[in-house]
Coordinates of C-alpha atoms in Angstrom, one line a residue:
X1 CA -23.2 25.0 90.2
X2 CA -25.3 26.7 92.9
X3 CA -28.9 25.7 93.3
X4 CA -31.9 27.8 94.1
X5 CA -32.9 27.1 97.8
X6 CA -36.6 27.5 96.9
X7 CA -37.0 25.4 93.8
X8 CA -33.9 23.2 94.0
X9 CA -33.1 24.1 90.3
X10 CA -29.6 25.2 89.1
X11 CA -29.0 28.8 89.6
X12 CA -27.5 30.3 86.2
X13 CA -25.4 33.4 86.6
X14 CA -26.8 35.7 83.9
X15 CA -27.9 39.3 83.9
X16 CA -31.7 38.5 84.8
X17 CA -33.0 42.0 83.7
X18 CA -31.3 41.8 80.3
X19 CA -32.4 38.2 79.8
X20 CA -36.0 39.1 80.7
X21 CA -36.0 41.9 78.3
X22 CA -34.8 39.5 75.4
X23 CA -37.5 37.0 76.4
X24 CA -40.0 39.8 76.4
X25 CA -39.0 40.9 72.9
X26 CA -39.1 37.4 71.7
X27 CA -42.6 36.9 73.0
X28 CA -43.7 40.0 71.2
X29 CA -42.2 38.8 67.9
X30 CA -43.8 35.3 68.3
X31 CA -47.1 36.8 69.1
X32 CA -47.0 39.0 66.0
X33 CA -46.1 35.9 63.8
X34 CA -48.9 33.8 65.5
X35 CA -51.5 36.5 64.7
X36 CA -50.3 36.4 61.1
X37 CA -50.5 32.7 61.0
X38 CA -53.9 32.6 62.5
X39 CA -55.2 35.0 60.0
X40 CA -54.8 32.3 57.2
X41 CA -58.3 31.0 56.5
X42 CA -56.8 27.6 55.7
X43 CA -55.5 27.3 59.3
X44 CA -59.0 28.3 60.7
X45 CA -60.4 25.4 58.6
X46 CA -57.7 22.9 59.4
X47 CA -57.3 23.7 63.1
X48 CA -55.4 20.5 63.9
X49 CA -52.5 21.6 61.7
X50 CA -51.3 24.2 64.3
X51 CA -51.9 22.1 67.5
X52 CA -48.2 20.6 67.7
X53 CA -46.6 22.4 64.9
X54 CA -43.2 24.1 65.3
X55 CA -42.0 27.2 63.6
X56 CA -40.1 25.0 61.3
X57 CA -43.3 23.0 60.4
X58 CA -45.2 26.2 59.7
X59 CA -42.4 27.6 57.6
X60 CA -42.3 24.4 55.5
X61 CA -46.1 24.9 54.8
X62 CA -45.7 28.5 53.9
X63 CA -42.8 27.9 51.4
X64 CA -44.9 25.0 49.9
X65 CA -47.8 27.4 49.4
X66 CA -45.6 30.1 47.9
X67 CA -43.8 27.8 45.4
X68 CA -47.0 26.1 44.2
X69 CA -49.2 27.2 41.2
X70 CA -52.1 29.6 41.7
X71 CA -54.7 26.7 41.7
X72 CA -57.7 29.0 42.0
X73 CA -57.2 30.4 38.6
X74 CA -56.4 27.1 36.9
X75 CA -59.3 25.0 38.4
X76 CA -62.4 27.0 37.5
X77 CA -64.8 24.1 38.2
X78 CA -63.8 22.5 41.5
X79 CA -66.8 20.3 42.2
X80 CA -64.8 17.3 41.0
X81 CA -62.0 17.7 43.5
X82 CA -63.5 15.8 46.5
X83 CA -64.0 12.8 44.4
X84 CA -60.6 13.0 42.7
X85 CA -58.9 13.3 46.0
X86 CA -59.2 9.4 46.0
X87 CA -56.3 7.8 44.1
X88 CA -58.7 5.0 42.8
X89 CA -61.1 7.6 41.1
X90 CA -58.0 9.4 39.6
X91 CA -56.9 6.0 38.1
X92 CA -60.3 5.4 36.6
X93 CA -60.4 9.0 35.2
X94 CA -57.0 8.4 33.4
X95 CA -58.5 5.3 31.8
X96 CA -61.5 7.3 30.8
X97 CA -59.4 10.2 29.2
X98 CA -57.7 7.5 27.2
X99 CA -61.0 6.0 25.9
X100 CA -62.6 9.3 25.1
X101 CA -59.7 10.5 23.1
X102 CA -59.6 7.2 21.2
X103 CA -63.3 7.6 20.4
X104 CA -62.8 11.1 19.3
X105 CA -60.0 10.3 17.0
X106 CA -61.9 7.5 15.3
X107 CA -64.9 9.8 14.7
X108 CA -62.7 12.5 13.3
X109 CA -61.5 10.0 10.7
X110 CA -65.0 8.9 9.8
X111 CA -66.6 12.2 9.4
X112 CA -65.4 15.9 8.9
X113 CA -68.8 17.5 8.7
X114 CA -69.0 20.6 10.9
X115 CA -72.0 22.6 12.1
X116 CA -72.2 26.3 12.8
X117 CA -74.0 28.1 15.7
X118 CA -77.3 30.0 14.9
X119 CA -76.3 33.7 14.8
X120 CA -78.5 36.7 14.6
X121 CA -76.4 38.2 11.8
X122 CA -76.6 35.1 9.7
X123 CA -80.0 33.5 10.5
X124 CA -81.8 35.6 7.8
X125 CA -79.6 34.4 5.0
X126 CA -79.8 30.7 6.3
X127 CA -83.7 30.6 6.7
X128 CA -84.5 32.7 3.7
X129 CA -82.5 30.6 1.4
X130 CA -84.3 27.5 2.6
X131 CA -87.7 29.3 2.4
X132 CA -86.8 30.2 -1.3
X133 CA -86.0 26.6 -2.2
X134 CA -89.2 25.4 -0.6
X135 CA -91.4 27.9 -2.2
X136 CA -89.8 26.9 -5.6
X137 CA -90.9 23.3 -4.8
X138 CA -94.3 24.5 -3.8
X139 CA -94.9 26.1 -7.2
X140 CA -93.9 22.8 -8.9
X141 CA -96.1 20.8 -6.7
X142 CA -99.0 23.1 -7.4
X143 CA -98.4 23.0 -11.1
X144 CA -98.3 19.2 -11.2
X145 CA -100.9 18.7 -8.5
X146 CA -98.6 16.7 -6.1
X147 CA -101.0 16.2 -3.2
X148 CA -98.4 14.9 -0.9
X149 CA -97.1 18.3 -0.4
X150 CA -99.4 20.6 1.6
X151 CA -98.7 24.0 0.2
X152 CA -101.1 25.8 2.5
X153 CA -99.6 24.5 5.7
X154 CA -96.1 25.2 4.6
X155 CA -96.8 28.8 3.6
X156 CA -98.3 29.4 7.0
X157 CA -95.0 28.1 8.6
X158 CA -93.0 30.4 6.3
X159 CA -95.0 33.4 7.3
X160 CA -94.6 32.7 10.9
X161 CA -90.8 32.4 10.8
X162 CA -90.6 35.6 8.8
X163 CA -92.4 37.4 11.5
X164 CA -89.9 36.0 14.1
X165 CA -87.0 37.0 11.9
X166 CA -88.3 40.6 11.7
X167 CA -88.3 40.8 15.4
X168 CA -84.8 39.3 15.9
X169 CA -83.6 42.1 13.4
X170 CA -85.3 44.8 15.7
X171 CA -83.4 43.4 18.7
X172 CA -80.2 43.4 16.8
X173 CA -80.7 47.0 15.6
X174 CA -81.4 48.0 19.3
X175 CA -77.8 46.6 20.2
X176 CA -76.2 48.3 17.3
X177 CA -77.5 51.7 18.4
X178 CA -76.7 51.1 22.1
X179 CA -73.1 50.2 21.1
X180 CA -72.7 53.3 19.0
X181 CA -73.8 55.7 21.6
X182 CA -72.2 54.1 24.7
X183 CA -69.4 51.9 23.5
X184 CA -71.0 48.6 24.9
X185 CA -69.7 45.2 23.7
X186 CA -71.1 44.3 20.4
X187 CA -74.0 41.5 20.1
X188 CA -73.6 38.9 17.4
X189 CA -75.9 36.1 18.3
X190 CA -78.8 35.1 20.5
X191 CA -76.7 33.9 23.5
X192 CA -74.9 37.2 23.5
X193 CA -78.1 39.1 23.3
X194 CA -79.5 37.3 26.3
X195 CA -76.3 38.1 28.3
X196 CA -76.5 41.7 27.2
X197 CA -80.0 42.1 28.6
X198 CA -78.9 40.6 31.9
X199 CA -75.9 43.1 31.9
X200 CA -78.3 46.0 31.4
X201 CA -80.4 44.8 34.3
X202 CA -77.3 44.6 36.5
X203 CA -76.5 48.2 35.6
X204 CA -80.0 49.2 36.8
X205 CA -79.4 47.6 40.1
X206 CA -75.9 49.1 41.0
X207 CA -76.0 50.4 44.6
X208 CA -75.3 54.2 44.7
X209 CA -72.6 53.9 47.4
X210 CA -70.8 51.2 45.2
X211 CA -70.4 53.4 42.1
X212 CA -67.5 55.5 43.1
X213 CA -65.6 52.4 44.5
X214 CA -65.5 50.8 41.0
X215 CA -61.8 50.7 41.1
X216 CA -59.5 47.9 39.7
X217 CA -57.7 47.1 42.9
X218 CA -61.0 47.2 44.9
X219 CA -63.1 44.9 42.5
X220 CA -60.1 42.4 42.0
X221 CA -61.1 39.2 43.8
X222 CA -57.4 38.5 44.4
X223 CA -57.4 41.8 46.5
X224 CA -60.4 40.9 48.8
X225 CA -58.4 39.5 51.7
X226 CA -56.2 42.6 51.4
X227 CA -59.2 44.9 51.6
X228 CA -60.7 43.2 54.5
X229 CA -57.3 43.2 56.2
X230 CA -57.1 47.0 56.0
X231 CA -60.6 47.3 57.3
X232 CA -59.8 45.0 60.2
X233 CA -56.5 47.0 60.8
X234 CA -58.5 50.3 61.2
X235 CA -61.2 48.8 63.5
X236 CA -59.2 48.6 66.7
X237 CA -58.0 52.2 66.1
X238 CA -61.5 53.4 65.7
X239 CA -62.6 51.5 68.8
X240 CA -59.6 53.0 70.7
X241 CA -60.7 56.6 69.5
X242 CA -64.1 55.9 70.8
X243 CA -62.7 55.1 74.3
X244 CA -60.7 58.4 74.1
X245 CA -63.7 60.5 72.9
X246 CA -65.8 59.0 75.8
X247 CA -63.3 60.2 78.3
X248 CA -61.4 63.2 77.0
X249 CA -62.3 66.5 75.3
X250 CA -60.5 65.4 72.1
X251 CA -61.5 68.5 70.2
X252 CA -58.9 70.5 72.3
X253 CA -55.5 71.0 70.9
X254 CA -53.2 68.8 72.9
X255 CA -49.6 68.1 71.8
X256 CA -48.5 64.4 72.1
X257 CA -45.3 65.6 73.6
X258 CA -47.3 67.2 76.4
X259 CA -49.1 63.9 77.0
X260 CA -45.7 62.2 77.2
X261 CA -44.6 64.9 79.9
X262 CA -47.7 64.3 82.0
X263 CA -46.9 60.5 82.0
X264 CA -43.4 61.2 83.0
X265 CA -44.6 63.4 86.0
X266 CA -47.0 60.6 87.1
X267 CA -44.2 58.1 86.8
X268 CA -41.7 60.0 88.8
X269 CA -40.1 57.9 91.5
X270 CA -40.3 58.6 95.2
X271 CA -43.1 58.1 97.7
X272 CA -43.3 61.9 98.2
X273 CA -43.5 62.7 94.5
X274 CA -47.2 63.2 94.6
X275 CA -46.8 66.2 97.1
X276 CA -44.6 68.2 94.7
X277 CA -46.0 71.2 92.9
X278 CA -45.1 69.8 89.5
X279 CA -47.2 66.7 90.2
X280 CA -50.2 68.8 91.4
X281 CA -50.0 71.0 88.3
X282 CA -50.0 67.9 86.1
X283 CA -53.0 66.5 87.8
X284 CA -54.9 69.8 87.3
X285 CA -54.0 69.8 83.7
X286 CA -55.0 66.2 83.2
X287 CA -58.5 67.0 84.9
X288 CA -59.0 69.9 82.3
X289 CA -58.7 67.3 79.6
X290 CA -61.4 65.2 81.1
X291 CA -65.1 65.8 80.0
X292 CA -66.9 67.9 82.6
X293 CA -69.5 65.2 83.4
X294 CA -66.6 62.8 84.4
X295 CA -64.5 65.4 86.4
X296 CA -65.7 64.1 89.8
X297 CA -64.9 60.5 89.0
X298 CA -61.4 61.6 87.7
X299 CA -60.4 63.0 91.1
X300 CA -60.4 59.4 92.5
X301 CA -58.1 58.1 89.7
X302 CA -54.7 56.7 90.8
X303 CA -51.5 57.7 88.8
X304 CA -51.5 54.2 87.2
X305 CA -55.0 54.9 85.9
X306 CA -54.1 58.3 84.6
X307 CA -51.0 56.8 82.8
X308 CA -53.1 54.2 81.3
X309 CA -55.7 56.6 79.9
X310 CA -53.0 59.1 78.5
X311 CA -51.0 56.1 77.1
X312 CA -54.2 55.0 75.2
X313 CA -54.6 58.6 73.9
X314 CA -51.0 58.6 72.6
X315 CA -51.4 55.1 71.0
X316 CA -54.5 56.3 69.2
X317 CA -52.8 59.5 68.0
X318 CA -49.8 57.6 66.8
X319 CA -51.6 54.6 65.2
X320 CA -54.0 56.8 63.5
X321 CA -51.3 59.1 62.0
X322 CA -49.3 55.9 61.0
X323 CA -52.3 54.5 59.3
X324 CA -53.1 57.7 57.5
X325 CA -49.6 58.1 56.3
X326 CA -49.3 54.5 55.1
X327 CA -48.5 54.8 51.3
X328 CA -49.8 51.4 50.5
X329 CA -53.3 52.2 52.0
X330 CA -53.3 55.6 50.2
X331 CA -52.6 53.9 46.9
X332 CA -55.0 51.0 47.5
X333 CA -57.9 53.3 48.4
X334 CA -57.1 56.2 46.2
X335 CA -58.8 58.6 45.6
X336 CA -61.2 58.0 48.5
X337 CA -58.7 57.3 51.2
X338 CA -59.5 59.2 54.5
X339 CA -57.3 57.3 57.0
X340 CA -59.3 55.4 59.5
X341 CA -62.3 57.1 58.4
X342 CA -62.2 55.6 54.9
X343 CA -65.6 54.1 54.0
X344 CA -64.3 50.6 54.3
X345 CA -67.9 49.3 54.5
X346 CA -68.7 50.6 50.9
X347 CA -65.4 49.4 49.6
X348 CA -66.2 45.8 50.9
X349 CA -69.7 46.0 49.6
X350 CA -68.2 47.0 46.1
X351 CA -66.0 43.9 46.3
X352 CA -68.9 41.7 47.1
X353 CA -71.0 43.2 44.4
X354 CA -68.3 42.6 41.8
X355 CA -68.2 38.9 42.8
X356 CA -72.1 38.8 42.2
X357 CA -71.7 40.4 38.8
X358 CA -68.9 38.1 37.7
X359 CA -71.1 35.1 38.7
X360 CA -74.2 36.6 37.1
X361 CA -72.3 37.4 33.8
X362 CA -70.0 34.4 33.9
X363 CA -70.5 33.7 30.2
X364 CA -69.9 37.3 29.1
X365 CA -66.8 38.8 30.9
X366 CA -66.7 41.6 28.4
X367 CA -69.9 43.0 29.7
X368 CA -68.8 42.6 33.4
X369 CA -65.6 44.5 32.5
X370 CA -67.8 47.3 30.9
X371 CA -69.9 47.6 34.0
X372 CA -66.8 47.9 36.2
X373 CA -64.8 50.3 34.0
X374 CA -67.4 52.5 32.3
X375 CA -67.9 56.0 33.5
X376 CA -71.0 56.9 35.6
X377 CA -72.3 58.9 32.7
X378 CA -71.9 56.0 30.3
X379 CA -73.7 53.8 32.8
X380 CA -76.6 56.3 33.0
X381 CA -76.7 56.5 29.2
X382 CA -77.1 52.7 28.8
X383 CA -79.9 52.4 31.5
X384 CA -81.8 55.3 30.1
X385 CA -81.6 54.1 26.5
X386 CA -82.6 50.6 27.6
X387 CA -85.7 51.9 29.4
X388 CA -86.6 54.1 26.4
X389 CA -85.9 51.6 23.5
X390 CA -85.8 48.1 25.1
X391 CA -88.9 47.8 27.1
X392 CA -90.3 45.1 24.9
X393 CA -87.2 43.0 25.0
X394 CA -85.5 41.0 27.7
X395 CA -83.5 37.8 28.0
X396 CA -86.5 35.7 28.2
X397 CA -88.0 37.1 24.9
X398 CA -84.7 36.6 23.0
X399 CA -84.6 33.0 24.3
X400 CA -88.2 32.4 23.2
X401 CA -87.5 33.8 19.8
X402 CA -84.4 31.7 19.2
X403 CA -86.3 28.6 20.3
X404 CA -89.1 29.5 17.8
X405 CA -86.7 30.0 15.0
X406 CA -84.8 26.9 15.7
X407 CA -87.9 24.9 15.9
X408 CA -89.2 26.4 12.6
X409 CA -85.8 25.6 11.0
X410 CA -86.0 22.0 12.2
X411 CA -89.5 21.6 10.8
X412 CA -88.4 23.1 7.4
X413 CA -85.4 20.8 7.4
X414 CA -87.6 17.8 8.0
X415 CA -90.1 18.8 5.3
X416 CA -87.2 19.3 3.0
X417 CA -85.9 15.9 3.8
X418 CA -89.3 14.3 3.1
X419 CA -89.4 16.1 -0.2
X420 CA -86.1 14.4 -1.1
X421 CA -88.1 11.2 -1.6
X422 CA -90.0 12.9 -4.3
X423 CA -86.9 14.5 -5.9
X424 CA -86.8 12.1 -8.9
X425 CA -90.5 12.5 -9.8
X426 CA -90.3 16.3 -9.3
X427 CA -87.2 16.6 -11.5
X428 CA -88.9 14.6 -14.2
X429 CA -92.1 16.6 -14.0
X430 CA -90.2 19.9 -14.0
X431 CA -88.2 18.9 -17.2
X432 CA -85.1 18.5 -15.0
X433 CA -85.3 21.9 -13.4
X434 CA -83.3 21.9 -10.2
X435 CA -85.7 23.7 -7.8
X436 CA -84.1 22.7 -4.5
X437 CA -80.4 22.1 -3.4
X438 CA -79.9 18.9 -1.3
X439 CA -76.4 18.7 0.2
X440 CA -74.8 15.5 -0.4
X441 CA -74.2 13.2 2.5
X442 CA -70.7 12.4 3.7
X443 CA -69.2 9.5 1.6
X444 CA -66.9 6.9 3.1
X445 CA -64.1 5.0 1.3
X446 CA -65.3 1.5 2.3
X447 CA -68.1 -0.2 4.2
X448 CA -65.8 -2.7 5.9
X449 CA -63.8 0.1 7.4
X450 CA -66.8 1.8 8.7
X451 CA -68.0 -1.3 10.3
X452 CA -64.7 -2.2 11.9
X453 CA -64.2 1.3 13.4
X454 CA -67.8 1.5 14.6
X455 CA -67.3 -1.9 16.5
X456 CA -64.3 -0.2 18.1
X457 CA -66.3 2.8 19.1
X458 CA -69.0 0.5 20.6
X459 CA -66.4 -1.4 22.6
X460 CA -64.9 1.9 24.1
X461 CA -68.3 3.4 24.8
X462 CA -69.4 0.2 26.6
X463 CA -66.2 0.2 28.7
X464 CA -66.8 3.9 29.6
X465 CA -70.5 3.4 30.5
X466 CA -69.4 0.3 32.7
X467 CA -67.0 2.4 34.8
X468 CA -69.3 2.9 37.8
X469 CA -66.6 4.4 40.0
X470 CA -65.9 7.1 37.6
X471 CA -69.6 7.8 36.9
X472 CA -70.2 8.2 40.6
X473 CA -67.3 10.6 40.9
X474 CA -68.0 13.0 38.2
X475 CA -71.9 12.6 38.3
X476 CA -73.9 14.8 35.9
X477 CA -70.6 15.8 34.1
X478 CA -70.5 12.3 32.5
X479 CA -71.6 12.3 29.0
X480 CA -69.7 9.4 27.6
X481 CA -67.4 10.4 24.6
X482 CA -69.0 13.8 24.6
X483 CA -67.9 14.6 28.2
X484 CA -66.1 18.0 28.4
X485 CA -62.6 16.9 29.5
X486 CA -61.0 20.2 30.1
X487 CA -62.4 20.9 33.7
X488 CA -61.9 17.2 34.7
X489 CA -58.2 17.4 33.6
X490 CA -57.6 20.5 35.7
X491 CA -59.3 19.2 38.7
X492 CA -57.3 15.9 38.3
X493 CA -53.9 17.7 38.3
X494 CA -55.1 19.8 41.3
X495 CA -56.1 16.7 43.2
X496 CA -52.9 14.7 42.3
X497 CA -50.8 17.7 43.4
X498 CA -52.5 18.0 46.8
X499 CA -52.7 14.2 47.6
X500 CA -49.1 13.6 46.8
X501 CA -47.7 16.7 48.7
X502 CA -45.7 16.3 51.9
X503 CA -48.2 18.2 54.0
X504 CA -50.2 17.3 57.1
X505 CA -53.4 15.1 56.5
X506 CA -55.6 17.8 58.0
X507 CA -54.3 20.3 55.5
X508 CA -54.9 17.9 52.7
X509 CA -58.5 17.3 53.8
X510 CA -59.1 21.1 53.8
X511 CA -57.7 21.5 50.3
X512 CA -59.4 18.5 48.7
X513 CA -62.8 20.1 48.8
X514 CA -64.9 22.0 46.4
X515 CA -63.6 25.3 47.9
X516 CA -60.0 23.8 48.0
X517 CA -58.5 25.6 44.7
X518 CA -59.8 29.0 45.7
X519 CA -58.9 28.6 49.3
X520 CA -55.4 27.6 48.1
X521 CA -55.0 30.7 46.0
X522 CA -56.3 33.0 48.7
X523 CA -54.0 31.6 51.3
X524 CA -51.1 31.6 48.9
X525 CA -51.4 35.3 48.3
X526 CA -51.1 35.9 52.1
X527 CA -47.8 34.2 52.4
X528 CA -45.6 37.1 51.2
X529 CA -47.2 39.3 54.0
X530 CA -46.5 36.7 56.7
X531 CA -42.9 35.9 55.8
X532 CA -41.5 39.3 57.3
X533 CA -43.1 38.3 60.7
X534 CA -41.6 34.8 60.4
X535 CA -38.1 36.2 59.7
X536 CA -38.6 38.6 62.7
X537 CA -39.5 35.9 65.0
X538 CA -36.6 33.5 64.0
X539 CA -34.2 36.4 64.5
X540 CA -35.5 37.0 68.0
X541 CA -35.3 33.2 68.7
X542 CA -31.6 33.1 67.5
X543 CA -30.9 36.1 69.9
X544 CA -32.5 34.1 72.8
X545 CA -30.5 31.0 72.0
X546 CA -27.4 33.0 72.3
X547 CA -28.4 34.9 75.4
X548 CA -29.3 31.5 77.2
X549 CA -26.5 29.6 75.5
X550 CA -29.0 27.0 74.2
X551 CA -28.2 24.8 71.3
X552 CA -28.5 26.6 67.9
X553 CA -31.8 26.1 66.1
X554 CA -33.3 24.2 69.0
X555 CA -36.3 26.5 69.5
X556 CA -37.6 26.3 65.9
X557 CA -38.2 22.5 66.2
X558 CA -40.2 22.7 69.4
X559 CA -44.1 23.0 69.4
X560 CA -44.8 26.6 68.9
X561 CA -47.7 27.0 71.3
X562 CA -45.8 24.9 74.0
X563 CA -42.8 27.2 73.7
X564 CA -44.7 30.3 73.6
X565 CA -46.7 29.3 76.6
X566 CA -43.4 28.7 78.7
X567 CA -42.1 32.1 77.6
X568 CA -45.3 33.9 78.7
X569 CA -45.3 31.9 82.0
X570 CA -41.7 32.9 82.6
X571 CA -42.5 36.6 82.1
X572 CA -45.5 36.3 84.5
X573 CA -43.2 34.6 87.1
X574 CA -39.7 36.1 86.6
X575 CA -38.5 34.2 89.8
X576 CA -38.7 30.9 87.7
X577 CA -36.3 32.2 85.0
X578 CA -33.7 29.7 86.1
X579 CA -36.2 26.8 85.3
X580 CA -36.8 28.3 81.9
X581 CA -33.0 28.5 81.2
X582 CA -32.7 24.8 82.3
X583 CA -35.5 23.8 80.0
X584 CA -34.0 25.6 77.0
X585 CA -30.4 24.4 77.5
X586 CA -31.9 20.9 77.7
X587 CA -33.6 21.1 74.2
X588 CA -31.8 19.2 71.3
X589 CA -30.8 20.9 68.1
X590 CA -34.0 19.2 66.5
X591 CA -36.7 18.7 69.1
X592 CA -37.2 14.9 69.8
X593 CA -33.6 14.0 68.8
X594 CA -30.5 13.5 70.8

C-alpha cells in the first residue's frame, strides 16, 4: 500500500471529493441530532451523561424514557423522592406500610362509626336540631329550677350561632345566583366557598393579552416545551430578518429566483468574469437593493461578501415561508398564528399564567377549568356580579364563619354531654318525657377482645414511632397510623423504578430529586421529536461506513463527541482524510472490543 510522503500514513485509493461530501453530510446529520439531544433539560442537568456517551448509549436512554410510565402525572407529591432514593429508606417504608394497614384493619374491626363533613347545605338542619333539643331541656330545667343548667348563657350561644347561620345562607344564595347566570361550578360546603372566592379573584386579575390565548393546546402543561420550542425556532429567523432589514430595502419586490441569479453571476468562474457586462449589471442591481445610507460602503464589497448577504436574504425568505406554511404550527397557534410574527410572548405568558392558576386552585380543578374555558363575556359577567353582590364576602370571611359555627357546635355538644349526667333526674322530673336524643355509643362484643386488640395497636404504634430513619425521610408527612399513604406509595414506586434502572448514575441523581418526576415526564415527551434525527444520523453513519469500508456498526459505539470532533477536523483539513480513513477502519464493531 502506498504511503503519503508528508504524513507517512497509508494512502487509500478512494474518490476524495465524493468521500468528503459523504463526511460533510454525516457531520450535518450528527450536528442536528446533537442539537436535539442537548435540548433535553435532563441532559442539561446531568451534564456528565453526554461526556463519553456513544450514539448507542444515548439511543438506549431515549428508548428507556419512551418505554417508561409518565411519572409526572403519577407522582403529584414528589417531595419524598430524594429520601426514597435510598434503598434503606424504602425498606423501612415497606415495613411502615404493613404496620399502618394492620392498625387500620384492627380499628375498622373495633368501630364502624363514621363522621360527615360540615356542609353549608346541611349545617342548618344539624345545628337547629341540636338547638331544639337544648331549648327543650332548658324549659324543663327552668320548670324544675335545676340550677346546674345556666339557661341565660345557653340562650346567648344559640342566638349567636343563629346569626352565623343566616350569614352562611346569604353566602350560599350568592353562589346559587352566580351559577344560574354564568354557569359557574356549584358550591356545596365551606371549603368549596373559599375556593370559589379565590377563583373569582383570579378572574379579576387575568392579564388582557392572555385572554385570547386561553386555548387548550396553549394552556396544557404537557405542551409547554413544545410552545417554547416553536418560539425558539422562530427567534433565529426573526434575527435573520433584522440583519436583512438593516442592510437591504426589503419592502421592494424582489423575486427569490432573481437573488439566486445574482449569486450565480458573482460565482461565475474565471479571473476576468468581473469585467463582463453581465457581472457589472448584477453589481448595479445588487447596489439598488442596498439602503441608500449604506451605498458607499457597498461599493467596497467583494463578490464573496455580496454572495453571503444575498444568501442570508434567501435563507430568511425560505425559512420564513416554511415556518408560515407549517401545518403543525398553524394548528397549534390557531386562530392567532401569524408565522414568525405570532405573539409567542403572550402565548408563553398564558402558559405560565395557567400554571399559576392550577397551583392557586389546586383543590378546585373545576374552577380552574371554568376560567380556562369560559368565554370572555362569561368571565366579565362573573367579575361584575362578584363586585356587585359579593363585596362583603371573601375566602377569609367564609373561613371565619365556618370556624365560628364549628366552635359553637362543639360547645353545644359539650353542653349536651354534660346534661347527659342529669338525664335520669330530668326524665324522672319530666314524667319520663324524652326531651333530648342522646346517640348510643358504639357497643363491643367483649371486653377481653378490645383489650387484646388495643395492645396490638399499641405495639404497632410504638414500632412505627421508633422508626427514626423513616420519620427523618418523610418528615412532616408522618402522622403515625393516620399518615396519608397514597403519595408515599406513588413516590416509592417511582424511586424504586429509577434506582433499579440500568442508566448512568448521573441520570439517576438528576431524577431522584423533588423535580425528578416532572422532569422525567417533560423529557419523555420530547423523545418522539428526537427519534427522527437519531434515525437520520444512523443512516448517514451507515453510509459513511460503506464509503470508508469500515466495520459495520463501529461508529455508533465510539464516543459521540470524540467522533464528531474527528469528522469536523477532517473537514477543516481535507489533506488529512487518509488519517481519518485509517482511524475509522481500525475501529472494532463495538468500540473497546477486539
